[in-house]
mmCIF file of C-alpha atoms in Angstrom:
data_model
loop_
_atom_site.group_PDB
_atom_site.id
_atom_site.type_symbol
_atom_site.label_atom_id
_atom_site.label_comp_id
_atom_site.label_asym_id
_atom_site.label_seq_id
_atom_site.Cartn_x
_atom_site.Cartn_y
_atom_site.Cartn_z
ATOM 1 C CA LEU A 146 171.179 107.228 220.035
ATOM 2 C CA ALA A 147 174.122 105.265 218.708
ATOM 3 C CA GLU A 148 175.209 103.730 215.424
ATOM 4 C CA ILE A 149 177.452 100.695 215.328
ATOM 5 C CA GLY A 150 180.369 100.208 212.945
ATOM 6 C CA GLY A 151 182.650 102.143 210.659
ATOM 7 C CA GLU A 152 182.674 103.393 207.105
ATOM 8 C CA ASP A 153 185.452 101.416 205.433
ATOM 9 C CA GLU A 154 183.367 99.579 202.836
ATOM 10 C CA ARG A 155 180.057 100.177 201.049
ATOM 11 C CA ARG A 156 178.603 96.913 202.358
ATOM 12 C CA GLN A 157 179.103 98.235 205.880
ATOM 13 C CA VAL A 158 177.834 101.797 205.742
ATOM 14 C CA VAL A 159 177.722 104.954 203.693
ATOM 15 C CA PRO A 160 176.880 108.364 205.201
ATOM 16 C CA ILE A 161 173.214 108.249 204.213
ATOM 17 C CA HIS A 162 172.810 104.998 206.219
ATOM 18 C CA THR A 163 173.747 106.971 209.317
ATOM 19 C CA SER A 164 171.252 109.689 208.455
ATOM 20 C CA VAL A 165 168.424 107.211 208.014
ATOM 21 C CA GLY A 166 169.373 105.502 211.286
ATOM 22 C CA GLY A 167 169.216 108.774 213.170
ATOM 23 C CA HIS A 168 165.748 109.504 211.842
ATOM 24 C CA ALA A 169 164.583 105.990 212.734
ATOM 25 C CA CYS A 170 165.720 106.388 216.340
ATOM 26 C CA CYS A 171 164.116 109.809 216.584
ATOM 27 C CA GLN A 172 160.837 108.300 215.438
ATOM 28 C CA LEU A 173 161.083 105.786 218.278
ATOM 29 C CA GLY A 174 161.562 108.549 220.799
ATOM 30 C CA ASN A 175 163.740 106.442 223.067
ATOM 31 C CA GLU A 176 167.373 105.439 223.478
ATOM 32 C CA ALA A 177 167.919 102.962 220.675
ATOM 33 C CA PHE A 178 170.626 101.384 218.603
ATOM 34 C CA VAL A 179 170.046 100.923 214.902
ATOM 35 C CA LEU A 180 171.392 97.874 213.166
ATOM 36 C CA ARG A 181 172.333 99.032 209.680
ATOM 37 C CA ARG A 182 169.240 98.916 207.565
ATOM 38 C CA VAL A 183 168.888 95.561 205.919
ATOM 39 C CA GLN A 184 168.186 94.965 202.286
ATOM 40 C CA VAL A 185 164.741 93.398 202.316
ATOM 41 C CA GLY A 186 161.913 93.092 204.788
ATOM 42 C CA ARG A 187 162.196 89.454 205.895
ATOM 43 C CA GLU A 188 165.993 89.646 205.841
ATOM 44 C CA GLN A 189 165.698 91.913 208.871
ATOM 45 C CA PHE A 190 164.853 88.955 211.104
ATOM 46 C CA ALA A 191 166.996 86.426 209.284
ATOM 47 C CA VAL A 192 170.005 88.619 210.081
ATOM 48 C CA ALA A 193 169.052 88.754 213.750
ATOM 49 C CA LYS A 194 168.415 85.015 213.971
ATOM 50 C CA ARG A 195 171.709 83.864 212.545
ATOM 51 C CA ARG A 196 173.727 85.803 215.085
ATOM 52 C CA LEU A 197 171.548 85.373 218.176
ATOM 53 C CA PHE A 198 170.664 81.672 218.113
ATOM 54 C CA ASP A 199 172.384 78.330 217.900
ATOM 55 C CA ALA A 200 171.126 74.933 216.822
ATOM 56 C CA GLY A 201 168.807 73.587 219.500
ATOM 57 C CA ASP A 202 167.642 76.995 220.682
ATOM 58 C CA HIS A 203 163.889 77.515 220.874
ATOM 59 C CA ILE A 204 161.716 80.430 219.724
ATOM 60 C CA LEU A 205 158.061 81.164 220.482
ATOM 61 C CA LEU A 206 156.313 82.667 217.477
ATOM 62 C CA ALA A 207 152.894 84.353 217.409
ATOM 63 C CA GLU A 208 150.554 81.897 215.713
ATOM 64 C CA ASP A 209 148.883 84.415 213.389
ATOM 65 C CA MET A 210 151.924 86.261 212.081
ATOM 66 C CA TYR A 211 152.469 87.272 208.488
ATOM 67 C CA GLY A 212 152.661 84.258 206.193
ATOM 68 C CA GLY A 213 156.110 85.168 204.907
ATOM 69 C CA THR A 214 157.511 85.198 208.433
ATOM 70 C CA PHE A 215 156.023 81.774 209.106
ATOM 71 C CA ARG A 216 157.522 80.499 205.848
ATOM 72 C CA LEU A 217 160.946 81.801 206.863
ATOM 73 C CA PHE A 218 160.829 79.834 210.104
ATOM 74 C CA ASP A 219 159.206 76.727 208.687
ATOM 75 C CA THR A 220 161.264 76.230 205.535
ATOM 76 C CA VAL A 221 164.547 78.045 206.221
ATOM 77 C CA LEU A 222 165.423 78.495 209.880
ATOM 78 C CA ARG A 223 164.265 75.017 210.883
ATOM 79 C CA ARG A 224 166.953 73.584 208.591
ATOM 80 C CA HIS A 225 169.592 75.367 210.709
ATOM 81 C CA GLY A 226 168.448 73.524 213.819
ATOM 82 C CA VAL A 227 166.514 76.373 215.442
ATOM 83 C CA LEU A 228 163.318 75.026 216.996
ATOM 84 C CA PHE A 229 160.092 76.990 217.154
ATOM 85 C CA ASP A 230 156.501 76.684 218.274
ATOM 86 C CA THR A 231 153.558 78.947 217.596
ATOM 87 C CA VAL A 232 151.323 80.229 220.372
ATOM 88 C CA ASP A 233 148.451 82.654 220.814
ATOM 89 C CA MET A 234 150.326 85.637 222.230
ATOM 90 C CA ARG A 235 147.065 87.052 223.604
ATOM 91 C CA ASP A 236 146.897 84.138 226.057
ATOM 92 C CA LEU A 237 149.634 84.848 228.589
ATOM 93 C CA ARG A 238 149.024 81.573 230.408
ATOM 94 C CA ALA A 239 149.547 79.673 227.153
ATOM 95 C CA VAL A 240 152.721 81.649 226.494
ATOM 96 C CA ARG A 241 154.159 80.683 229.888
ATOM 97 C CA ALA A 242 153.197 77.046 229.349
ATOM 98 C CA ALA A 243 154.919 77.006 225.941
ATOM 99 C CA LEU A 244 158.290 78.126 227.288
ATOM 100 C CA HIS A 245 161.163 75.644 227.083
ATOM 101 C CA PRO A 246 164.414 75.656 229.069
ATOM 102 C CA THR A 247 166.063 76.549 225.753
ATOM 103 C CA THR A 248 163.646 79.332 224.780
ATOM 104 C CA ARG A 249 165.733 82.310 223.694
ATOM 105 C CA LEU A 250 163.145 84.558 222.042
ATOM 106 C CA LEU A 251 159.476 85.473 221.964
ATOM 107 C CA PHE A 252 158.574 86.993 218.589
ATOM 108 C CA THR A 253 155.236 88.681 218.025
ATOM 109 C CA GLU A 254 153.443 91.107 215.757
ATOM 110 C CA THR A 255 151.097 93.700 217.152
ATOM 111 C CA PRO A 256 148.753 94.316 215.470
ATOM 112 C CA THR A 257 148.997 91.026 213.609
ATOM 113 C CA ASN A 258 148.644 90.552 209.884
ATOM 114 C CA PRO A 259 145.814 90.222 208.889
ATOM 115 C CA LEU A 260 143.581 89.695 211.962
ATOM 116 C CA MET A 261 144.691 92.804 213.901
ATOM 117 C CA ASN A 262 145.215 90.885 217.144
ATOM 118 C CA LEU A 263 147.253 92.726 219.751
ATOM 119 C CA SER A 264 149.964 91.554 222.119
ATOM 120 C CA ASP A 265 150.444 93.056 225.559
ATOM 121 C CA ILE A 266 154.055 94.101 225.014
ATOM 122 C CA ALA A 267 154.841 94.870 228.651
ATOM 123 C CA ALA A 268 153.419 91.551 229.867
ATOM 124 C CA LEU A 269 155.277 89.570 227.205
ATOM 125 C CA ALA A 270 158.496 91.404 228.055
ATOM 126 C CA ASP A 271 158.114 90.359 231.691
ATOM 127 C CA ILE A 272 157.522 86.736 230.698
ATOM 128 C CA ALA A 273 160.454 86.697 228.288
ATOM 129 C CA HIS A 274 162.904 88.349 230.656
ATOM 130 C CA SER A 275 161.877 86.112 233.564
ATOM 131 C CA ALA A 276 162.779 83.137 231.365
ATOM 132 C CA GLY A 277 166.083 84.653 230.280
ATOM 133 C CA ALA A 278 164.776 85.275 226.768
ATOM 134 C CA LEU A 279 164.427 88.309 224.524
ATOM 135 C CA LEU A 280 161.244 89.870 223.170
ATOM 136 C CA ALA A 281 161.093 90.899 219.508
ATOM 137 C CA VAL A 282 158.165 92.866 218.117
ATOM 138 C CA ASP A 283 157.255 93.342 214.473
ATOM 139 C CA ASN A 284 155.839 96.858 214.610
ATOM 140 C CA THR A 285 155.153 97.221 210.886
ATOM 141 C CA PHE A 286 151.367 97.625 211.077
ATOM 142 C CA ALA A 287 151.421 100.245 213.830
ATOM 143 C CA SER A 288 154.543 102.120 212.667
ATOM 144 C CA PRO A 289 156.731 103.924 215.212
ATOM 145 C CA TYR A 290 154.355 106.868 214.987
ATOM 146 C CA PHE A 291 151.559 104.998 216.741
ATOM 147 C CA GLN A 292 153.477 102.454 218.855
ATOM 148 C CA GLN A 293 156.935 102.302 220.390
ATOM 149 C CA PRO A 294 157.618 98.777 221.694
ATOM 150 C CA LEU A 295 160.980 99.647 223.276
ATOM 151 C CA ARG A 296 159.124 101.810 225.785
ATOM 152 C CA TRP A 297 157.113 98.766 226.858
ATOM 153 C CA GLY A 298 160.121 96.509 227.381
ATOM 154 C CA ALA A 299 160.798 94.966 223.970
ATOM 155 C CA ASP A 300 164.437 94.172 223.173
ATOM 156 C CA ILE A 301 164.198 94.102 219.382
ATOM 157 C CA VAL A 302 161.853 95.991 217.068
ATOM 158 C CA VAL A 303 161.634 95.162 213.377
ATOM 159 C CA HIS A 304 159.887 97.049 210.607
ATOM 160 C CA SER A 305 159.245 96.202 207.016
ATOM 161 C CA ALA A 306 160.175 99.730 205.994
ATOM 162 C CA THR A 307 158.727 98.936 202.577
ATOM 163 C CA LYS A 308 155.373 99.656 204.189
ATOM 164 C CA TYR A 309 154.477 102.726 206.295
ATOM 165 C CA LEU A 310 158.018 103.979 206.833
ATOM 166 C CA GLY A 311 158.577 104.021 203.068
ATOM 167 C CA GLY A 312 154.973 104.888 202.389
ATOM 168 C CA HIS A 313 155.150 105.342 198.611
ATOM 169 C CA SER A 314 155.401 101.753 197.305
ATOM 170 C CA ASP A 315 158.744 102.490 195.670
ATOM 171 C CA LEU A 316 161.345 100.756 197.836
ATOM 172 C CA VAL A 317 162.057 97.420 199.496
ATOM 173 C CA HIS A 318 163.684 97.925 202.871
ATOM 174 C CA GLY A 319 163.857 96.603 206.421
ATOM 175 C CA VAL A 320 164.908 98.044 209.777
ATOM 176 C CA VAL A 321 166.076 96.376 212.994
ATOM 177 C CA ILE A 322 166.226 98.538 216.125
ATOM 178 C CA VAL A 323 167.423 97.306 219.508
ATOM 179 C CA HIS A 324 167.695 98.753 222.986
ATOM 180 C CA SER A 325 171.045 97.260 223.954
ATOM 181 C CA LEU A 326 174.470 98.288 222.671
ATOM 182 C CA GLU A 327 175.763 94.763 223.257
ATOM 183 C CA LEU A 328 172.924 93.304 221.202
ATOM 184 C CA ALA A 329 173.457 95.869 218.468
ATOM 185 C CA GLU A 330 177.143 94.981 218.214
ATOM 186 C CA ARG A 331 176.361 91.265 217.920
ATOM 187 C CA LEU A 332 173.878 91.883 215.131
ATOM 188 C CA TYR A 333 176.066 94.374 213.330
ATOM 189 C CA PHE A 334 178.931 91.893 213.203
ATOM 190 C CA LEU A 335 176.817 89.500 211.182
ATOM 191 C CA GLN A 336 175.350 92.185 208.955
ATOM 192 C CA ASN A 337 178.819 93.447 208.137
ATOM 193 C CA ALA A 338 179.981 89.918 207.309
ATOM 194 C CA ALA A 339 176.917 89.131 205.186
ATOM 195 C CA GLY A 340 176.696 92.508 203.464
ATOM 196 C CA ALA A 341 172.946 92.755 204.043
ATOM 197 C CA VAL A 342 172.652 96.495 203.435
ATOM 198 C CA PRO A 343 170.573 98.496 200.963
ATOM 199 C CA GLY A 344 171.941 100.837 198.362
ATOM 200 C CA PRO A 345 172.306 104.588 198.978
ATOM 201 C CA PHE A 346 169.332 105.465 196.762
ATOM 202 C CA ASP A 347 167.030 103.169 198.753
ATOM 203 C CA CYS A 348 168.204 104.916 201.914
ATOM 204 C CA TRP A 349 167.545 108.299 200.319
ATOM 205 C CA LEU A 350 164.004 107.222 199.458
ATOM 206 C CA LEU A 351 163.429 106.127 203.044
ATOM 207 C CA LEU A 352 164.902 109.351 204.403
ATOM 208 C CA ARG A 353 162.526 111.295 202.173
ATOM 209 C CA SER A 354 159.589 109.259 203.442
ATOM 210 C CA VAL A 355 160.109 109.451 207.199
ATOM 211 C CA LYS A 356 159.873 113.246 206.999
ATOM 212 C CA THR A 357 156.166 112.935 206.179
ATOM 213 C CA LEU A 358 155.415 109.904 208.374
ATOM 214 C CA ALA A 359 153.339 111.836 210.913
ATOM 215 C CA LEU A 360 151.199 113.530 208.263
ATOM 216 C CA ARG A 361 150.589 110.301 206.398
ATOM 217 C CA MET A 362 149.802 108.205 209.460
ATOM 218 C CA GLU A 363 147.211 110.663 210.731
ATOM 219 C CA GLN A 364 145.358 110.535 207.406
ATOM 220 C CA HIS A 365 145.693 106.750 207.165
ATOM 221 C CA GLN A 366 144.068 106.477 210.570
ATOM 222 C CA ARG A 367 141.294 108.988 209.856
ATOM 223 C CA ASN A 368 140.311 107.154 206.705
ATOM 224 C CA ALA A 369 140.602 103.701 208.274
ATOM 225 C CA GLN A 370 138.337 104.660 211.158
ATOM 226 C CA VAL A 371 135.667 105.809 208.718
ATOM 227 C CA ILE A 372 135.936 102.631 206.644
ATOM 228 C CA ALA A 373 135.891 100.379 209.720
ATOM 229 C CA GLU A 374 132.769 102.099 211.037
ATOM 230 C CA LEU A 375 131.077 101.798 207.640
ATOM 231 C CA CYS A 376 131.869 98.098 207.418
ATOM 232 C CA SER A 377 130.710 97.439 210.967
ATOM 233 C CA THR A 378 127.181 98.575 210.063
ATOM 234 C CA HIS A 379 126.883 97.029 206.586
ATOM 235 C CA PRO A 380 124.817 93.822 206.391
ATOM 236 C CA ALA A 381 127.256 92.164 203.974
ATOM 237 C CA VAL A 382 130.055 92.148 206.578
ATOM 238 C CA ALA A 383 130.202 89.318 209.088
ATOM 239 C CA ARG A 384 133.050 90.794 211.139
ATOM 240 C CA VAL A 385 135.389 93.772 211.180
ATOM 241 C CA TYR A 386 138.946 93.618 212.514
ATOM 242 C CA TYR A 387 140.185 97.065 213.535
ATOM 243 C CA PRO A 388 141.599 97.972 216.977
ATOM 244 C CA GLY A 389 140.098 101.460 216.767
ATOM 245 C CA LEU A 390 136.572 100.095 217.091
ATOM 246 C CA PRO A 391 135.187 99.720 220.637
ATOM 247 C CA SER A 392 133.918 96.304 219.514
ATOM 248 C CA HIS A 393 137.476 95.039 219.042
ATOM 249 C CA PRO A 394 138.114 92.611 221.937
ATOM 250 C CA GLN A 395 141.445 94.306 222.724
ATOM 251 C CA HIS A 396 140.374 97.897 222.242
ATOM 252 C CA GLU A 397 141.361 98.798 225.805
ATOM 253 C CA LEU A 398 144.853 97.404 225.271
ATOM 254 C CA ALA A 399 145.124 99.431 222.059
ATOM 255 C CA LEU A 400 144.214 102.572 223.969
ATOM 256 C CA ARG A 401 146.870 101.773 226.574
ATOM 257 C CA GLN A 402 149.906 100.942 224.443
ATOM 258 C CA MET A 403 149.150 102.691 221.146
ATOM 259 C CA SER A 404 148.657 106.380 220.431
ATOM 260 C CA GLY A 405 146.589 105.583 217.329
ATOM 261 C CA PHE A 406 145.197 102.640 215.396
ATOM 262 C CA SER A 407 146.909 102.943 212.002
ATOM 263 C CA GLY A 408 145.412 102.257 208.593
ATOM 264 C CA MET A 409 144.853 98.499 208.294
ATOM 265 C CA VAL A 410 141.309 97.099 208.331
ATOM 266 C CA SER A 411 140.263 93.494 207.702
ATOM 267 C CA ILE A 412 136.715 92.327 207.078
ATOM 268 C CA ASP A 413 135.164 88.872 206.846
ATOM 269 C CA LEU A 414 132.472 88.635 204.187
ATOM 270 C CA GLY A 415 131.577 85.026 204.951
ATOM 271 C CA SER A 416 132.634 83.303 201.735
ATOM 272 C CA ARG A 417 135.169 83.352 198.913
ATOM 273 C CA GLU A 418 132.409 84.220 196.446
ATOM 274 C CA LYS A 419 131.460 87.363 198.374
ATOM 275 C CA ALA A 420 135.104 88.322 198.823
ATOM 276 C CA ASP A 421 135.634 88.055 195.068
ATOM 277 C CA ARG A 422 132.560 90.202 194.361
ATOM 278 C CA PHE A 423 133.716 92.813 196.842
ATOM 279 C CA ILE A 424 137.186 93.034 195.324
ATOM 280 C CA ALA A 425 135.781 93.184 191.792
ATOM 281 C CA GLY A 426 133.424 95.976 192.828
ATOM 282 C CA LEU A 427 136.161 98.325 194.011
ATOM 283 C CA ARG A 428 137.004 101.182 191.650
ATOM 284 C CA ILE A 429 139.577 103.222 193.593
ATOM 285 C CA ILE A 430 141.165 100.600 195.828
ATOM 286 C CA THR A 431 143.601 98.358 193.941
ATOM 287 C CA LEU A 432 144.171 94.608 194.351
ATOM 288 C CA ALA A 433 147.798 94.179 195.441
ATOM 289 C CA GLU A 434 149.735 92.331 198.121
ATOM 290 C CA SER A 435 151.652 95.202 199.700
ATOM 291 C CA LEU A 436 150.417 97.776 202.208
ATOM 292 C CA GLY A 437 151.202 101.042 203.939
ATOM 293 C CA GLY A 438 151.467 103.224 200.838
ATOM 294 C CA VAL A 439 149.631 106.439 200.126
ATOM 295 C CA GLU A 440 147.275 104.544 197.795
ATOM 296 C CA SER A 441 144.603 102.187 199.131
ATOM 297 C CA LEU A 442 145.049 98.472 198.432
ATOM 298 C CA VAL A 443 142.986 95.333 198.937
ATOM 299 C CA CYS A 444 144.329 91.824 199.485
ATOM 300 C CA HIS A 445 142.823 88.338 199.818
ATOM 301 C CA PRO A 446 145.106 86.776 202.469
ATOM 302 C CA ALA A 447 144.080 83.153 201.902
ATOM 303 C CA THR A 448 145.335 83.214 198.313
ATOM 304 C CA MET A 449 147.968 85.924 198.586
ATOM 305 C CA THR A 450 149.920 86.844 201.739
ATOM 306 C CA HIS A 451 149.109 83.644 203.660
ATOM 307 C CA ALA A 452 148.894 81.159 200.804
ATOM 308 C CA SER A 453 152.079 79.433 202.023
ATOM 309 C CA ILE A 454 150.400 78.361 205.277
ATOM 310 C CA PRO A 455 148.680 74.954 205.053
ATOM 311 C CA GLU A 456 144.937 75.398 204.662
ATOM 312 C CA ALA A 457 144.000 73.648 207.902
ATOM 313 C CA GLN A 458 146.384 75.821 209.922
ATOM 314 C CA ARG A 459 145.239 78.950 208.125
ATOM 315 C CA ARG A 460 141.565 78.266 208.805
ATOM 316 C CA ALA A 461 142.288 77.383 212.443
ATOM 317 C CA ARG A 462 143.879 80.814 212.860
ATOM 318 C CA GLY A 463 140.789 82.559 211.511
ATOM 319 C CA ILE A 464 142.140 83.377 208.053
ATOM 320 C CA THR A 465 139.077 82.276 206.124
ATOM 321 C CA ASP A 466 138.305 82.370 202.413
ATOM 322 C CA GLY A 467 135.948 85.274 203.087
ATOM 323 C CA LEU A 468 138.599 87.436 204.768
ATOM 324 C CA VAL A 469 139.710 90.580 202.955
ATOM 325 C CA ARG A 470 142.480 92.923 204.109
ATOM 326 C CA LEU A 471 142.345 96.631 203.323
ATOM 327 C CA SER A 472 145.326 98.951 203.470
ATOM 328 C CA ILE A 473 143.603 102.304 203.668
ATOM 329 C CA GLY A 474 145.536 105.100 201.988
ATOM 330 C CA ILE A 475 145.403 108.874 202.222
ATOM 331 C CA GLU A 476 142.929 109.585 199.421
ATOM 332 C CA ASP A 477 139.852 111.717 199.933
ATOM 333 C CA THR A 478 137.781 110.184 202.726
ATOM 334 C CA ASN A 479 134.451 110.511 200.909
ATOM 335 C CA ASP A 480 135.850 108.874 197.766
ATOM 336 C CA LEU A 481 137.050 105.874 199.763
ATOM 337 C CA ARG A 482 133.801 105.598 201.696
ATOM 338 C CA ASP A 483 131.790 105.604 198.462
ATOM 339 C CA ASP A 484 134.092 103.035 196.879
ATOM 340 C CA VAL A 485 133.841 100.586 199.773
ATOM 341 C CA ARG A 486 130.089 101.061 200.117
ATOM 342 C CA HIS A 487 129.610 100.402 196.388
ATOM 343 C CA ALA A 488 131.701 97.222 196.571
ATOM 344 C CA LEU A 489 129.883 95.976 199.671
ATOM 345 C CA ASP A 490 126.554 96.519 197.947
ATOM 346 C CA GLN A 491 127.693 94.069 195.260
ATOM 347 C CA CYS A 492 127.987 91.320 197.857
#
C-alpha cells in the first residue's frame, strides 16, 4: 500500500484523504496505489486520460458502458484529439481485431450498466499488455467486495464511490486505484495540478461508509437474487439480466472472477408502455437515476442514464424502451418481493 504526494496544500491532500485511501486499498486486498480521491465520478477517468494519453492515441471502449462515460469520450475527450472505438468486450476476437498500432488503453465495465454483461478481465489484460496497452476496469457495479480487477491483471480500477462505496446516497465521489507506482505518480501529478480532490467532509462520509461495505453488499446480493428469480418466472418479463442466475450467458465467468453478484438487476418488459406501468406500480422502490444506496431505486435507462446515446446506437446495444434497471437495496426481502410482484402484475 502506498500513497503518492505530500500535504502542503488542501487541493493536494489532507489527513483524512490518506485514511480513506488506506481503507480503499484494504478493500482491494492487493498491493495498490491510490490516486487521491477525485471530486466527482466521471472526473476519475478524465483525470487519468489527460495525463496518460496524447493527441492521436487510441482507446478501445466497451460498447455498452454507462451513458455518461460514452458522453465524456464522445463530446469531450474527442475534442482533445484522443481517438476511440467501441467494441463488444465479450468477443475477444473482435477486441484483437479492433486494436490499432496507437492503442494505449482498453477500458471496460464489468458488469456493464445496465445490461450486466461481463468482461473476462484476465483475458483482456493479456490482450492489452501484448499490444503494449493498459487495461482499465470500471468496477462500480461489483464493488471491491465482490470483484478485485487488479488480481486479474487490470492496471487501473475506477469506482464511482457515490454508489456502493458511499452506499447512502449522500456524497458524490470517485476513486482511481492503480497497481503501478510509476502510473500512480503520473496521475497524481495531474490531479495535484488540477486540484481535483473532494472536501474533507466528503472523505469522512466515505470513510464512514466503507466500514459497513461488507454487511451492505451481502444484503444487496441476497435481495437481488430473490428479485431476479422472481422476475425470471413472471410472465410479464421478457428477459432478466443478472449474473447470479444460471441462465445468464456468462454465469460461469461470474463464478470464476467474482465472489458475489452484487445488487443490480435489469429486466426487459417488452415495451415502453409496460415499463411505465411497472414503474408506476412500485410502492417501495423509488424512481431515481442513482444506484448502490441502502434504498432500492428503479431507472428507465433509455430516457435517463443512457438518454445521451443516439437512439439507433442505444437500441443496437440492447437498451430498449422496455428495459428497466433496478438497484436493489437492503430493505426487508419480503417487502421488496411483494413490491416487485405487485408492479409486475400491473403490466
